[in-house]
Amino acid sequence: MFRHDLLEGAGENLRATITLPMFRSWRDLVAAGLISGSTTSADELTLVLWTNLHGIASVVANRSIEAIAPGTDIPRLVAQAITRHLPESA
């Protein structure tokens, strides 16, 4: 999710100390919510969520969201991205 090449010097081994542990935590949460017999793996679904949320974060961070879709409710957009990919509660 982070551009480690741009963050060099801001901390050592960011991928191993921040990004991968964060991804694993997300994966554990996703795995706990998967319905038994799901055809999608927790790794695959987590990656889909990760990249979807990264895309939202990118357009918000560089302010292009205002040019693309002015007035977008960002928290609602994030919630939609998450609920679109996670199974409904039993």
mmCIF file of N, CA and C in Angstrom:
data_model
loop_
_atom_site.group_PDB
_atom_site.id
_atom_site.type_symbol
_atom_site.label_atom_id
_atom_site.label_comp_id
_atom_site.label_asym_id
_atom_site.label_seq_id
_atom_site.Cartn_x
_atom_site.Cartn_y
_atom_site.Cartn_z
ATOM 1 N N MET A 1 0.824 -1.173 0.000
ATOM 2 C CA MET A 1 0.000 0.000 0.000
ATOM 3 C C MET A 1 0.873 1.243 0.000
ATOM 4 N N PHE A 2 2.075 1.142 0.463
ATOM 5 C CA PHE A 2 2.941 2.295 0.574
ATOM 6 C C PHE A 2 4.059 2.233 -0.458
ATOM 7 N N ARG A 3 4.485 3.387 -0.938
ATOM 8 C CA ARG A 3 5.606 3.469 -1.873
ATOM 9 C C ARG A 3 6.900 3.444 -1.056
ATOM 10 N N HIS A 4 7.419 2.266 -0.824
ATOM 11 C CA HIS A 4 8.600 2.119 0.008
ATOM 12 C C HIS A 4 9.815 2.805 -0.587
ATOM 13 N N ASP A 5 9.869 2.892 -1.921
ATOM 14 C CA ASP A 5 11.002 3.561 -2.536
ATOM 15 C C ASP A 5 11.001 5.050 -2.186
ATOM 16 N N LEU A 6 9.823 5.634 -1.973
ATOM 17 C CA LEU A 6 9.742 7.038 -1.604
ATOM 18 C C LEU A 6 9.926 7.255 -0.108
ATOM 19 N N LEU A 7 9.717 6.215 0.658
ATOM 20 C CA LEU A 7 9.800 6.326 2.103
ATOM 21 C C LEU A 7 11.168 5.923 2.650
ATOM 22 N N GLU A 8 12.089 5.594 1.744
ATOM 23 C CA GLU A 8 13.418 5.192 2.178
ATOM 24 C C GLU A 8 14.006 6.251 3.099
ATOM 25 N N GLY A 9 14.604 5.809 4.169
ATOM 26 C CA GLY A 9 15.186 6.729 5.126
ATOM 27 C C GLY A 9 14.202 7.122 6.218
ATOM 28 N N ALA A 10 12.910 6.864 5.992
ATOM 29 C CA ALA A 10 11.902 7.182 6.994
ATOM 30 C C ALA A 10 11.788 6.046 8.012
ATOM 31 N N GLY A 11 12.471 4.983 7.766
ATOM 32 C CA GLY A 11 12.429 3.824 8.644
ATOM 33 C C GLY A 11 12.974 2.649 7.875
ATOM 34 N N GLU A 12 13.626 1.780 8.569
ATOM 35 C CA GLU A 12 14.239 0.652 7.886
ATOM 36 C C GLU A 12 13.254 -0.487 7.707
ATOM 37 N N ASN A 13 13.358 -1.118 6.568
ATOM 38 C CA ASN A 13 12.613 -2.336 6.300
ATOM 39 C C ASN A 13 11.105 -2.160 6.501
ATOM 40 N N LEU A 14 10.544 -1.093 5.934
ATOM 41 C CA LEU A 14 9.129 -0.784 6.116
ATOM 42 C C LEU A 14 8.210 -1.901 5.635
ATOM 43 N N ARG A 15 8.574 -2.530 4.548
ATOM 44 C CA ARG A 15 7.725 -3.594 4.010
ATOM 45 C C ARG A 15 7.588 -4.720 5.036
ATOM 46 N N ALA A 16 8.696 -5.108 5.653
ATOM 47 C CA ALA A 16 8.671 -6.221 6.613
ATOM 48 C C ALA A 16 8.104 -5.815 7.970
ATOM 49 N N THR A 17 8.315 -4.561 8.354
ATOM 50 C CA THR A 17 7.896 -4.158 9.698
ATOM 51 C C THR A 17 6.508 -3.534 9.759
ATOM 52 N N ILE A 18 6.012 -3.027 8.640
ATOM 53 C CA ILE A 18 4.692 -2.374 8.653
ATOM 54 C C ILE A 18 3.720 -3.011 7.670
ATOM 55 N N THR A 19 4.069 -3.019 6.405
ATOM 56 C CA THR A 19 3.115 -3.428 5.377
ATOM 57 C C THR A 19 2.713 -4.900 5.501
ATOM 58 N N LEU A 20 3.675 -5.793 5.574
ATOM 59 C CA LEU A 20 3.335 -7.219 5.643
ATOM 60 C C LEU A 20 2.568 -7.585 6.914
ATOM 61 N N PRO A 21 2.974 -7.089 8.089
ATOM 62 C CA PRO A 21 2.159 -7.381 9.280
ATOM 63 C C PRO A 21 0.733 -6.820 9.169
ATOM 64 N N MET A 22 0.583 -5.645 8.551
ATOM 65 C CA MET A 22 -0.742 -5.069 8.374
ATOM 66 C C MET A 22 -1.576 -5.941 7.428
ATOM 67 N N PHE A 23 -0.959 -6.384 6.344
ATOM 68 C CA PHE A 23 -1.664 -7.247 5.396
ATOM 69 C C PHE A 23 -2.085 -8.546 6.079
ATOM 70 N N ARG A 24 -1.191 -9.121 6.863
ATOM 71 C CA ARG A 24 -1.510 -10.379 7.559
ATOM 72 C C ARG A 24 -2.666 -10.188 8.539
ATOM 73 N N SER A 25 -2.691 -9.049 9.223
ATOM 74 C CA SER A 25 -3.794 -8.768 10.146
ATOM 75 C C SER A 25 -5.115 -8.668 9.395
ATOM 76 N N TRP A 26 -5.099 -7.976 8.263
ATOM 77 C CA TRP A 26 -6.298 -7.878 7.434
ATOM 78 C C TRP A 26 -6.719 -9.265 6.968
ATOM 79 N N ARG A 27 -5.741 -10.054 6.528
ATOM 80 C CA ARG A 27 -6.040 -11.403 6.038
ATOM 81 C C ARG A 27 -6.690 -12.244 7.139
ATOM 82 N N ASP A 28 -6.198 -12.135 8.364
ATOM 83 C CA ASP A 28 -6.781 -12.883 9.476
ATOM 84 C C ASP A 28 -8.232 -12.469 9.711
ATOM 85 N N LEU A 29 -8.515 -11.175 9.604
ATOM 86 C CA LEU A 29 -9.887 -10.697 9.767
ATOM 87 C C LEU A 29 -10.784 -11.199 8.640
ATOM 88 N N VAL A 30 -10.267 -11.141 7.425
ATOM 89 C CA VAL A 30 -11.033 -11.622 6.272
ATOM 90 C C VAL A 30 -11.280 -13.122 6.398
ATOM 91 N N ALA A 31 -10.252 -13.874 6.767
ATOM 92 C CA ALA A 31 -10.380 -15.331 6.905
ATOM 93 C C ALA A 31 -11.428 -15.684 7.954
ATOM 94 N N ALA A 32 -11.480 -14.922 9.031
ATOM 95 C CA ALA A 32 -12.453 -15.195 10.094
ATOM 96 C C ALA A 32 -13.889 -14.985 9.604
ATOM 97 N N GLY A 33 -14.055 -14.129 8.603
ATOM 98 C CA GLY A 33 -15.386 -13.850 8.098
ATOM 99 C C GLY A 33 -15.795 -14.658 6.885
ATOM 100 N N LEU A 34 -14.875 -15.454 6.341
ATOM 101 C CA LEU A 34 -15.212 -16.248 5.153
ATOM 102 C C LEU A 34 -16.180 -17.371 5.502
ATOM 103 N N ILE A 35 -17.099 -17.577 4.616
ATOM 104 C CA ILE A 35 -18.074 -18.650 4.784
ATOM 105 C C ILE A 35 -17.393 -19.970 4.418
ATOM 106 N N SER A 36 -17.653 -20.986 5.206
ATOM 107 C CA SER A 36 -17.078 -22.308 4.944
ATOM 108 C C SER A 36 -17.426 -22.751 3.530
ATOM 109 N N GLY A 37 -16.430 -23.244 2.815
ATOM 110 C CA GLY A 37 -16.634 -23.716 1.452
ATOM 111 C C GLY A 37 -16.507 -22.622 0.408
ATOM 112 N N SER A 38 -16.074 -21.450 0.820
ATOM 113 C CA SER A 38 -15.907 -20.337 -0.120
ATOM 114 C C SER A 38 -14.878 -20.711 -1.184
ATOM 115 N N THR A 39 -15.123 -20.282 -2.403
ATOM 116 C CA THR A 39 -14.185 -20.582 -3.493
ATOM 117 C C THR A 39 -13.068 -19.543 -3.577
ATOM 118 N N THR A 40 -13.164 -18.492 -2.794
ATOM 119 C CA THR A 40 -12.147 -17.447 -2.776
ATOM 120 C C THR A 40 -11.269 -17.625 -1.545
ATOM 121 N N SER A 41 -9.957 -17.568 -1.725
ATOM 122 C CA SER A 41 -9.056 -17.703 -0.590
ATOM 123 C C SER A 41 -8.989 -16.384 0.174
ATOM 124 N N ALA A 42 -8.627 -16.468 1.437
ATOM 125 C CA ALA A 42 -8.483 -15.264 2.254
ATOM 126 C C ALA A 42 -7.402 -14.355 1.678
ATOM 127 N N ASP A 43 -6.305 -14.937 1.174
ATOM 128 C CA ASP A 43 -5.238 -14.131 0.571
ATOM 129 C C ASP A 43 -5.752 -13.358 -0.636
ATOM 130 N N GLU A 44 -6.507 -14.037 -1.486
ATOM 131 C CA GLU A 44 -7.024 -13.410 -2.700
ATOM 132 C C GLU A 44 -8.014 -12.295 -2.363
ATOM 133 N N LEU A 45 -8.930 -12.568 -1.467
ATOM 134 C CA LEU A 45 -9.928 -11.576 -1.098
ATOM 135 C C LEU A 45 -9.289 -10.388 -0.391
ATOM 136 N N THR A 46 -8.314 -10.647 0.449
ATOM 137 C CA THR A 46 -7.610 -9.557 1.133
ATOM 138 C C THR A 46 -6.892 -8.682 0.119
ATOM 139 N N LEU A 47 -6.274 -9.280 -0.869
ATOM 140 C CA LEU A 47 -5.583 -8.503 -1.894
ATOM 141 C C LEU A 47 -6.569 -7.649 -2.695
ATOM 142 N N VAL A 48 -7.724 -8.190 -2.996
ATOM 143 C CA VAL A 48 -8.759 -7.421 -3.700
ATOM 144 C C VAL A 48 -9.167 -6.207 -2.861
ATOM 145 N N LEU A 49 -9.433 -6.429 -1.578
ATOM 146 C CA LEU A 49 -9.802 -5.323 -0.692
ATOM 147 C C LEU A 49 -8.673 -4.306 -0.569
ATOM 148 N N TRP A 50 -7.467 -4.803 -0.362
ATOM 149 C CA TRP A 50 -6.279 -3.954 -0.189
ATOM 150 C C TRP A 50 -6.109 -3.032 -1.393
ATOM 151 N N THR A 51 -6.172 -3.590 -2.586
ATOM 152 C CA THR A 51 -5.957 -2.782 -3.785
ATOM 153 C C THR A 51 -7.117 -1.827 -4.026
ATOM 154 N N ASN A 52 -8.329 -2.245 -3.712
ATOM 155 C CA ASN A 52 -9.487 -1.374 -3.875
ATOM 156 C C ASN A 52 -9.380 -0.176 -2.936
ATOM 157 N N LEU A 53 -9.065 -0.430 -1.689
ATOM 158 C CA LEU A 53 -8.931 0.666 -0.720
ATOM 159 C C LEU A 53 -7.711 1.531 -1.026
ATOM 160 N N HIS A 54 -6.667 0.921 -1.550
ATOM 161 C CA HIS A 54 -5.482 1.691 -1.941
ATOM 162 C C HIS A 54 -5.836 2.664 -3.062
ATOM 163 N N GLY A 55 -6.640 2.222 -4.003
ATOM 164 C CA GLY A 55 -7.072 3.095 -5.090
ATOM 165 C C GLY A 55 -7.853 4.286 -4.570
ATOM 166 N N ILE A 56 -8.766 4.033 -3.631
ATOM 167 C CA ILE A 56 -9.535 5.134 -3.033
ATOM 168 C C ILE A 56 -8.595 6.082 -2.307
ATOM 169 N N ALA A 57 -7.690 5.529 -1.509
ATOM 170 C CA ALA A 57 -6.747 6.366 -0.760
ATOM 171 C C ALA A 57 -5.892 7.214 -1.697
ATOM 172 N N SER A 58 -5.511 6.640 -2.821
ATOM 173 C CA SER A 58 -4.668 7.361 -3.784
ATOM 174 C C SER A 58 -5.383 8.557 -4.382
ATOM 175 N N VAL A 59 -6.623 8.367 -4.833
ATOM 176 C CA VAL A 59 -7.327 9.494 -5.457
ATOM 177 C C VAL A 59 -7.735 10.546 -4.436
ATOM 178 N N VAL A 60 -7.924 10.128 -3.188
ATOM 179 C CA VAL A 60 -8.215 11.103 -2.130
ATOM 180 C C VAL A 60 -6.938 11.865 -1.776
ATOM 181 N N ALA A 61 -5.828 11.145 -1.629
ATOM 182 C CA ALA A 61 -4.562 11.784 -1.232
ATOM 183 C C ALA A 61 -4.061 12.781 -2.262
ATOM 184 N N ASN A 62 -4.233 12.473 -3.541
ATOM 185 C CA ASN A 62 -3.740 13.410 -4.548
ATOM 186 C C ASN A 62 -4.828 14.385 -5.008
ATOM 187 N N ARG A 63 -5.954 14.338 -4.313
ATOM 188 C CA ARG A 63 -7.078 15.261 -4.522
ATOM 189 C C ARG A 63 -7.745 15.156 -5.889
ATOM 190 N N SER A 64 -7.455 14.109 -6.619
ATOM 191 C CA SER A 64 -8.117 13.958 -7.912
ATOM 192 C C SER A 64 -9.574 13.526 -7.746
ATOM 193 N N ILE A 65 -9.962 13.076 -6.556
ATOM 194 C CA ILE A 65 -11.352 12.692 -6.308
ATOM 195 C C ILE A 65 -12.286 13.875 -6.579
ATOM 196 N N GLU A 66 -11.819 15.086 -6.281
ATOM 197 C CA GLU A 66 -12.656 16.271 -6.505
ATOM 198 C C GLU A 66 -12.873 16.535 -7.993
ATOM 199 N N ALA A 67 -11.898 16.196 -8.815
ATOM 200 C CA ALA A 67 -12.062 16.369 -10.260
ATOM 201 C C ALA A 67 -12.906 15.248 -10.857
ATOM 202 N N ILE A 68 -12.753 14.050 -10.290
ATOM 203 C CA ILE A 68 -13.451 12.875 -10.813
ATOM 204 C C ILE A 68 -14.909 12.848 -10.353
ATOM 205 N N ALA A 69 -15.099 13.043 -9.053
ATOM 206 C CA ALA A 69 -16.438 12.932 -8.474
ATOM 207 C C ALA A 69 -16.564 13.908 -7.307
ATOM 208 N N PRO A 70 -16.743 15.188 -7.608
ATOM 209 C CA PRO A 70 -16.833 16.196 -6.546
ATOM 210 C C PRO A 70 -17.951 15.873 -5.558
ATOM 211 N N GLY A 71 -17.665 16.117 -4.287
ATOM 212 C CA GLY A 71 -18.674 15.914 -3.249
ATOM 213 C C GLY A 71 -18.874 14.470 -2.831
ATOM 214 N N THR A 72 -17.989 13.576 -3.269
ATOM 215 C CA THR A 72 -18.118 12.163 -2.899
ATOM 216 C C THR A 72 -18.015 12.005 -1.389
ATOM 217 N N ASP A 73 -18.893 11.186 -0.850
ATOM 218 C CA ASP A 73 -18.868 10.844 0.573
ATOM 219 C C ASP A 73 -17.828 9.736 0.739
ATOM 220 N N ILE A 74 -16.618 10.110 1.148
ATOM 221 C CA ILE A 74 -15.501 9.163 1.210
ATOM 222 C C ILE A 74 -15.774 8.002 2.173
ATOM 223 N N PRO A 75 -16.243 8.255 3.398
ATOM 224 C CA PRO A 75 -16.518 7.115 4.289
ATOM 225 C C PRO A 75 -17.544 6.141 3.686
ATOM 226 N N ARG A 76 -18.540 6.667 3.000
ATOM 227 C CA ARG A 76 -19.532 5.801 2.354
ATOM 228 C C ARG A 76 -18.888 4.995 1.226
ATOM 229 N N LEU A 77 -18.008 5.626 0.461
ATOM 230 C CA LEU A 77 -17.306 4.941 -0.623
ATOM 231 C C LEU A 77 -16.455 3.792 -0.079
ATOM 232 N N VAL A 78 -15.751 4.043 1.017
ATOM 233 C CA VAL A 78 -14.927 3.005 1.649
ATOM 234 C C VAL A 78 -15.812 1.864 2.150
ATOM 235 N N ALA A 79 -16.912 2.211 2.802
ATOM 236 C CA ALA A 79 -17.832 1.182 3.302
ATOM 237 C C ALA A 79 -18.380 0.335 2.155
ATOM 238 N N GLN A 80 -18.709 0.977 1.029
ATOM 239 C CA GLN A 80 -19.201 0.227 -0.131
ATOM 240 C C GLN A 80 -18.138 -0.719 -0.676
ATOM 241 N N ALA A 81 -16.901 -0.250 -0.723
ATOM 242 C CA ALA A 81 -15.815 -1.099 -1.218
ATOM 243 C C ALA A 81 -15.649 -2.333 -0.337
ATOM 244 N N ILE A 82 -15.752 -2.146 0.958
ATOM 245 C CA ILE A 82 -15.581 -3.269 1.880
ATOM 246 C C ILE A 82 -16.760 -4.232 1.790
ATOM 247 N N THR A 83 -17.977 -3.714 1.852
ATOM 248 C CA THR A 83 -19.144 -4.595 1.855
ATOM 249 C C THR A 83 -19.326 -5.306 0.512
ATOM 250 N N ARG A 84 -18.856 -4.708 -0.551
ATOM 251 C CA ARG A 84 -18.986 -5.337 -1.868
ATOM 252 C C ARG A 84 -18.187 -6.650 -1.939
ATOM 253 N N HIS A 85 -17.098 -6.726 -1.186
ATOM 254 C CA HIS A 85 -16.210 -7.892 -1.291
ATOM 255 C C HIS A 85 -16.307 -8.878 -0.147
ATOM 256 N N LEU A 86 -16.943 -8.473 0.940
ATOM 257 C CA LEU A 86 -17.042 -9.384 2.078
ATOM 258 C C LEU A 86 -18.396 -10.080 2.067
ATOM 259 N N PRO A 87 -18.434 -11.329 2.536
ATOM 260 C CA PRO A 87 -19.709 -12.046 2.554
ATOM 261 C C PRO A 87 -20.658 -11.416 3.579
ATOM 262 N N GLU A 88 -21.949 -11.563 3.320
ATOM 263 C CA GLU A 88 -22.936 -11.072 4.273
ATOM 264 C C GLU A 88 -22.893 -11.921 5.531
ATOM 265 N N SER A 89 -23.228 -11.318 6.658
ATOM 266 C CA SER A 89 -23.269 -12.040 7.926
ATOM 267 C C SER A 89 -24.355 -13.096 7.884
ATOM 268 N N ALA A 90 -24.082 -14.180 8.573
ATOM 269 C CA ALA A 90 -25.077 -15.266 8.622
ATOM 270 C C ALA A 90 -26.193 -14.893 9.563
#
